[in-house]
XYZ file of C-alpha atoms in Angstrom:
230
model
C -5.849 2.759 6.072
C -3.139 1.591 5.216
C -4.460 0.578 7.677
C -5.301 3.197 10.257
C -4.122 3.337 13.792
C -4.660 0.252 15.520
C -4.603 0.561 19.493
C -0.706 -0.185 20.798
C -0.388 -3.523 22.338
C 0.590 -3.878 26.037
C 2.120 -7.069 27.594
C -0.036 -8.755 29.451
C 0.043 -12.225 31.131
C -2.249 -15.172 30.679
C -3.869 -16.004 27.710
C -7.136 -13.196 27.303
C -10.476 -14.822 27.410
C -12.652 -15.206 24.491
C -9.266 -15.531 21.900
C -9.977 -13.334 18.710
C -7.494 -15.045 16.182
C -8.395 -11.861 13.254
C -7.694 -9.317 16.581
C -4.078 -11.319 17.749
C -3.297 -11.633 13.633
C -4.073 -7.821 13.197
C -1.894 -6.763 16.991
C 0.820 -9.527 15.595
C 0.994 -7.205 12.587
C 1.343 -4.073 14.370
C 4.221 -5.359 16.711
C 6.238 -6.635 13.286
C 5.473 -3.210 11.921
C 6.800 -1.676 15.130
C 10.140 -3.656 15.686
C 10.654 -5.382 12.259
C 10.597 -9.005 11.356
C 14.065 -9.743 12.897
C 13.551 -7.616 16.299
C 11.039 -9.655 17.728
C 10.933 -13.790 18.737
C 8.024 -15.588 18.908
C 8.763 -15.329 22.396
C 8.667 -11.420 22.727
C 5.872 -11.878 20.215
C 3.952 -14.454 23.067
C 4.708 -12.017 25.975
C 3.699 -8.615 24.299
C 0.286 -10.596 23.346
C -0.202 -12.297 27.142
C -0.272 -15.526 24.872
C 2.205 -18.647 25.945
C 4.611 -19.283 23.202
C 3.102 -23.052 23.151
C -0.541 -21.433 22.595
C 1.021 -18.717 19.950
C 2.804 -21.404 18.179
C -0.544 -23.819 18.442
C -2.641 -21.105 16.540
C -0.289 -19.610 13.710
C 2.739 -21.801 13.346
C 6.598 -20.741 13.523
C 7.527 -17.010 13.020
C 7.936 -16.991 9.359
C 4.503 -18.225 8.633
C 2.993 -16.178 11.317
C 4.851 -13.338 9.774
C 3.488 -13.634 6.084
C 0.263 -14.108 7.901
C 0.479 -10.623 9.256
C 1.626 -8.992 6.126
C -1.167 -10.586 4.530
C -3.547 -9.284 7.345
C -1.994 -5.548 6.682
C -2.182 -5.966 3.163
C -5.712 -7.329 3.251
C -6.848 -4.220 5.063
C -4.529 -1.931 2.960
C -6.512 -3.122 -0.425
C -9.773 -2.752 1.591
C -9.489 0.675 2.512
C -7.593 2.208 -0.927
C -10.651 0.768 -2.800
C -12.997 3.021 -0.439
C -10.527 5.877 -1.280
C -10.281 5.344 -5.306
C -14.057 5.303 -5.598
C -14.580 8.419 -4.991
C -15.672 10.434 -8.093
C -13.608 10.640 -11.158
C -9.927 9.609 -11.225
C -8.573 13.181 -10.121
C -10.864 13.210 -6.779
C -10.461 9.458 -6.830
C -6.333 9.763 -6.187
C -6.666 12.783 -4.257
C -9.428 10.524 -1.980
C -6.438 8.056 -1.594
C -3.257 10.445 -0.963
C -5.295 12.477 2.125
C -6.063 8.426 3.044
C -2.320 7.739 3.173
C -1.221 11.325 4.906
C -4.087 10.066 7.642
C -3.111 6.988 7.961
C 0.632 7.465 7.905
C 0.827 9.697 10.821
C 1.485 7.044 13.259
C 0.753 7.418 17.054
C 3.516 8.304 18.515
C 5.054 4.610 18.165
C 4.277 3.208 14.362
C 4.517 5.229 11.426
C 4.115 4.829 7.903
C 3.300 1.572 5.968
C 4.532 -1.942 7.248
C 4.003 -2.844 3.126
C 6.926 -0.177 1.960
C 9.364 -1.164 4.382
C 8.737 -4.828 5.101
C 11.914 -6.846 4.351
C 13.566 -4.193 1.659
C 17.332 -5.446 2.993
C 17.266 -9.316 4.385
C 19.788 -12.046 5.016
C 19.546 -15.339 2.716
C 17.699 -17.024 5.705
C 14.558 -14.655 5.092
C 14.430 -14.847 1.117
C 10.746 -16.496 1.316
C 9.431 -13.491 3.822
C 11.308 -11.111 1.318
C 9.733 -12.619 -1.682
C 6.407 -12.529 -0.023
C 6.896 -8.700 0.827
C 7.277 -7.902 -2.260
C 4.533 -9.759 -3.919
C 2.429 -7.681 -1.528
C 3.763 -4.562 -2.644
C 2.798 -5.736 -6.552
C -0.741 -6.138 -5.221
C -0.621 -2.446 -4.687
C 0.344 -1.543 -7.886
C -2.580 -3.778 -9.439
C -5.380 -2.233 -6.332
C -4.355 1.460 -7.489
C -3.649 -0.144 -11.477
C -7.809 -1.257 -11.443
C -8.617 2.402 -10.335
C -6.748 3.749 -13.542
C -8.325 1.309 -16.234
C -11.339 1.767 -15.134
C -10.892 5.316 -15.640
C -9.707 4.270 -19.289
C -12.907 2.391 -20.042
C -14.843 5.384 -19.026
C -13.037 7.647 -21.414
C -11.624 9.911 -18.212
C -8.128 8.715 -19.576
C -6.638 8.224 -23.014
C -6.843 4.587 -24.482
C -3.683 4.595 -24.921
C -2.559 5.330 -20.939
C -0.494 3.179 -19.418
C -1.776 2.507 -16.097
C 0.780 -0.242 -15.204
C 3.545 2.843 -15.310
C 1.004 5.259 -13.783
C -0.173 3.071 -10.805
C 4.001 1.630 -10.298
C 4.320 5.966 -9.890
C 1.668 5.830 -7.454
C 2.991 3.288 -5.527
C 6.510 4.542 -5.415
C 5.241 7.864 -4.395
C 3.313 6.030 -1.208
C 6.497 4.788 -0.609
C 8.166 7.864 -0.401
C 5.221 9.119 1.768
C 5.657 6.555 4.188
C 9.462 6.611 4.523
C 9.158 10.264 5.089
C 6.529 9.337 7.740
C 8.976 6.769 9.844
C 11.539 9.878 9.721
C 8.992 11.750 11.640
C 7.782 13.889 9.032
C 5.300 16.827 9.804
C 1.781 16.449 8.762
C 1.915 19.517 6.465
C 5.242 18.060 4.954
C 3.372 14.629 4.400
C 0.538 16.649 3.019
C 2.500 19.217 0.830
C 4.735 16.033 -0.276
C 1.253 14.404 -1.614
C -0.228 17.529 -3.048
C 3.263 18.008 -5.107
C 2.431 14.141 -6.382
C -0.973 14.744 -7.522
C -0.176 17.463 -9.293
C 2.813 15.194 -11.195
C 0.450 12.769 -11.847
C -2.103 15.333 -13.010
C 0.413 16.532 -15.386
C 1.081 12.841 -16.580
C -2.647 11.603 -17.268
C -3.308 14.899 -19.516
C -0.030 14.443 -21.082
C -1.664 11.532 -23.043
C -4.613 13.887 -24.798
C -2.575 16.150 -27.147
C -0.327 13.216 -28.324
C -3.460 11.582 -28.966
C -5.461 14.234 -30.770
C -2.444 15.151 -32.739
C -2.389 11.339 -34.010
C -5.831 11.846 -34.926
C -5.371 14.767 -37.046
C -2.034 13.511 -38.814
C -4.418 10.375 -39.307
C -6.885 12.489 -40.894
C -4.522 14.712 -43.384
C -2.712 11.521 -44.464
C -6.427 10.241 -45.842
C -7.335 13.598 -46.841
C -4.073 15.407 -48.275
C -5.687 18.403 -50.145
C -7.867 19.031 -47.380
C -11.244 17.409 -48.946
């Protein structure tokens, strides 16, 4: 997922019985997703929940840290469910694993689209710096969840020493971002899907790139200690 379809949230009244703090968190998340940080009060946020704003406000605290709470919660699930993705097989199936996750996940139900992580807080007023800042510290965590994949591919020789994951995995990234902004304009699945297929094979391209540079340092290594071929 990032993170897959979570059930819509209807307004109800009264506060439900048996209160799942993780469930509210994850619905809390989904409604800021939805309607964006400023188009929702803690009030709307109390009513869509059938929580009293006294109750909300008793179990997360004002809208700014119950915001960064639900980013959190999104990007705790996000991390979760790439790691599932990038384990499978070697670092080609691995990303290709993660891209169909994204095209899944990014299809939205009708009412939320894309990822809450790529758009959270991109243009803010000065009043919302921290909830910026905090967005986009998220978004760095998912260039280091994708960046582990990549040197781990390094260490087992399936990529050049010499890589640079940090560049690979901020390409990655940028291309779920893409993915996801195309998703919230109502992109097709087969445009999603075409749109990631076109990135793998970019990528692709990139991570062999390294080899010849690399085996052509080799053999300039090895004439420079052997000049007359001996």
């Amino acid at each position: 997922m990032t993170p897959d379809r979570i059930p819509a949230v209807k307004a109800k009244t009264g506060r439900p019985r048996g209160f799942d703090r993780d469930l509210v968190l994850t619905q809390v998340a989904t409604l800021f997703d939805r309607h964006g940080y400023e188009g929702l009060s803690v009030s709307d946020l109390a009513l869509e929940l059938g929580l009293s704003h006294p109750s909300l406000y008793a179990a997360f605290g004002a809208k700014p840290v119950l915001y960064r709470m639900a980013l959190d919660d999104y990007a705790a699930r996000w991390v979760s469910n790439a790691r599932s993705a990038l384990a499978a097989g070697g670092v080609d199936a691995a990303l290709a694993a993660f891209f169909a996750q994204q095209v899944k996940a990014f299809q939205g139900d009708g009412e939320r689209c894309g990822c809450m992580l790529s758009s959270a807080l991109l243009t803010s007023g000065e009043d919302h710096r921290v909830e910026a800042r905090h967005a986009s510290a998220l978004r760095g965590l998912m260039i280091r969840t994708v960046r582990e994949r990549l040197d781990r591919a390094v260490l087992d020789r399936e990529l050049p020493v010499e890589t640079d994951t940090r560049s690979l995995a901020v390409c990655v990234c940028g291309m779920v971002h893409g993915l996801s902004t195309l998703a919230r304009d109502g992109a097709s699945h087969r445009v999603l899907s075409d749109f990631a297929a076109l990135s793998l094979d970019g990528l692709s391209f990139r991570m062999r790139a390294c080899e010849p540079r690399v085996s052509e340092a080799a053999r300039t290594s090895r004439v420079a200690e052997h000049p007359h071929g001996r």
